[in-house]
PDB file of C-alpha atoms and ligand atoms in Angstrom:
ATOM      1  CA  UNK A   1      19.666 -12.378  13.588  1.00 94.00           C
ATOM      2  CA  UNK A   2      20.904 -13.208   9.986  1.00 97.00           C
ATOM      3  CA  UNK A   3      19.199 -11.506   7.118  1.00 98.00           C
ATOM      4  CA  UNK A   4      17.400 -13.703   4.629  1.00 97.00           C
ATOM      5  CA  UNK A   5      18.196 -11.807   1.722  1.00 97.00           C
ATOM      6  CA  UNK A   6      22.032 -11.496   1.884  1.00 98.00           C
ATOM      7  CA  UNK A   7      23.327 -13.861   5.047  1.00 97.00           C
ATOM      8  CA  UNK A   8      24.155 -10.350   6.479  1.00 98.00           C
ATOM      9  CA  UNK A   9      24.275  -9.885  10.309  1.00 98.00           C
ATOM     10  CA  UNK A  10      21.529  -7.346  11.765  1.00 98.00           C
ATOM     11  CA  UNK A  11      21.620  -5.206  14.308  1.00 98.00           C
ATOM     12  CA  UNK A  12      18.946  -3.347  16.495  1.00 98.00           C
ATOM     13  CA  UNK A  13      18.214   0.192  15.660  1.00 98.00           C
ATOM     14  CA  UNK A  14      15.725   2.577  16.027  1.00 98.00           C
ATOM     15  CA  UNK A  15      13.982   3.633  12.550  1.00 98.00           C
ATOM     16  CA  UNK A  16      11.615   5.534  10.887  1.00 97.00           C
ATOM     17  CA  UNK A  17       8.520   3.312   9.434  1.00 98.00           C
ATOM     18  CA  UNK A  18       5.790   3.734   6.557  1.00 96.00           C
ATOM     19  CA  UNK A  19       2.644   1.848   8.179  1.00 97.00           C
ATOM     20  CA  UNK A  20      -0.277   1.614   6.524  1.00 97.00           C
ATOM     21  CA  UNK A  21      -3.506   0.424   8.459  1.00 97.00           C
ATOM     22  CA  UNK A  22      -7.268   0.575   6.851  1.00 95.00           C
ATOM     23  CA  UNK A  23      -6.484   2.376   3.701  1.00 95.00           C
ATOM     24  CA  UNK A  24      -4.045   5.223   5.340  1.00 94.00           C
ATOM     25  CA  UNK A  25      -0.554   5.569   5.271  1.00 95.00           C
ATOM     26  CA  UNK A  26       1.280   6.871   8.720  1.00 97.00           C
ATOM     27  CA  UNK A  27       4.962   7.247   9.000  1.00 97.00           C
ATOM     28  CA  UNK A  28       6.055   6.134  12.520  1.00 98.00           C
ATOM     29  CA  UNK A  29       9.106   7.142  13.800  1.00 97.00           C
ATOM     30  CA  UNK A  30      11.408   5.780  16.614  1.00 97.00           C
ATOM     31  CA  UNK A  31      10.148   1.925  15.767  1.00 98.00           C
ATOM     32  CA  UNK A  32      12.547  -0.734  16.894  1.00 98.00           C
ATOM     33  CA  UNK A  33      13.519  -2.796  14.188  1.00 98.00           C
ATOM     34  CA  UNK A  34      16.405  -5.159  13.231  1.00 98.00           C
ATOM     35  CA  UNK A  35      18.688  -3.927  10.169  1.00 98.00           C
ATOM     36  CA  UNK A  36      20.773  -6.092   8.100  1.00 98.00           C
ATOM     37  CA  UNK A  37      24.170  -4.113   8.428  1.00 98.00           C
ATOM     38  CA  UNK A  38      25.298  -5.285   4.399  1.00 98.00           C
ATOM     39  CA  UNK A  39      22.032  -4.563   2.355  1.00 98.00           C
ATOM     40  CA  UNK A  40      20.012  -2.852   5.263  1.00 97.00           C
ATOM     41  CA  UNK A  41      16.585  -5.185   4.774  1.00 98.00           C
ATOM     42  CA  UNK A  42      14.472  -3.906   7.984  1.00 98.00           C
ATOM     43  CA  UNK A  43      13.161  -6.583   9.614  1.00 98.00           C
ATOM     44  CA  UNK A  44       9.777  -5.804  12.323  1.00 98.00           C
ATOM     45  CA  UNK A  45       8.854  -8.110  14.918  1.00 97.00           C
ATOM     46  CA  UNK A  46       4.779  -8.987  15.173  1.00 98.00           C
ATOM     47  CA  UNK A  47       4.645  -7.474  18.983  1.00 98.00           C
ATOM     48  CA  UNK A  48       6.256  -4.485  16.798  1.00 98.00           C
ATOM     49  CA  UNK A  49       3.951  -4.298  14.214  1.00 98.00           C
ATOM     50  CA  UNK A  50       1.094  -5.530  17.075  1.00 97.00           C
ATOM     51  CA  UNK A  51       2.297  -2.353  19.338  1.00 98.00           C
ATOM     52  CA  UNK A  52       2.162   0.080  16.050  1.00 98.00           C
ATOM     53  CA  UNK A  53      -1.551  -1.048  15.269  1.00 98.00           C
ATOM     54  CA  UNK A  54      -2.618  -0.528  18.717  1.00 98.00           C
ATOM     55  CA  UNK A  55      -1.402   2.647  19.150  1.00 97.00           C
ATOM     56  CA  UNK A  56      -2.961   4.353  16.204  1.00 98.00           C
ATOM     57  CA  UNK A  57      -6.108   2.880  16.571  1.00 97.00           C
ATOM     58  CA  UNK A  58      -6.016   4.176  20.124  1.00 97.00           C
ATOM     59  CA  UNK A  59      -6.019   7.974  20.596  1.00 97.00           C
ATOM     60  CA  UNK A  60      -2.649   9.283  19.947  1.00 97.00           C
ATOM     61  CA  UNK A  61      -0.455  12.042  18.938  1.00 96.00           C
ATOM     62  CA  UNK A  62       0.399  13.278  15.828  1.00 97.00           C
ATOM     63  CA  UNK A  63       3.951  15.323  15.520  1.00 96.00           C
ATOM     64  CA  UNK A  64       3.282  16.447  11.954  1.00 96.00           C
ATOM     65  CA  UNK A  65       1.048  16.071   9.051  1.00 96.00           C
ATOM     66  CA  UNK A  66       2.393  15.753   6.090  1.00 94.00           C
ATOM     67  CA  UNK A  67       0.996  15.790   1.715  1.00 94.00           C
ATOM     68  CA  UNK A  68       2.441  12.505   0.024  1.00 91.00           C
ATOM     69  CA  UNK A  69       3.228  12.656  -3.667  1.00 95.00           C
ATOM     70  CA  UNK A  70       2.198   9.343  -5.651  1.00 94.00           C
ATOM     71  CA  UNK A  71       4.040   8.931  -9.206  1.00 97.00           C
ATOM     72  CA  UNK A  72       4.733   6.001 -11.098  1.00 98.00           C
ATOM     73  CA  UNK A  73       7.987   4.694 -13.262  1.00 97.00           C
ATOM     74  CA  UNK A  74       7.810   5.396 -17.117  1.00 95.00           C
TER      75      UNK A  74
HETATM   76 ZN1  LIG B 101      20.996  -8.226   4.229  1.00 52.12          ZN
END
């Protein structure tokens, strides 16, 4: 497809994902996506996003757990 932000072309690739779903952040990796090659916008299809939301809301796996720092810009 062609990236809306820069006219770039994107390609499909395999990324990592921050998801949030009822107030919780998850980091999901190995999501397909499609990445703008030029300015690297990520671009999720809604079966994507769909499948993601499924799958934690279903019993599933967690590989690690990790303690997220929250700051703000001065
Ligand atoms: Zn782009």
């Amino acid at each position: 497809m062609i990236c809306e932000f820069c006219g770039g072309t994107t390609e499909k690739r395999r990324i990592k994902k921050h998801h949030w779903l009822k107030g919780r952040l998850y980091i999901v990796e190995n999501v397909e996506a499609e990445v703008c090659t030029q300015c690297g916008e990520r671009y999720f299809s809604a079966k994507t996003l769909d499948a993601i939301d499924q799958m934690l809301t279903a019993d599933h796996e967690v590989s690690e757990r990790l303690s997220v720092e929250v700051v703000a810009m001065r």
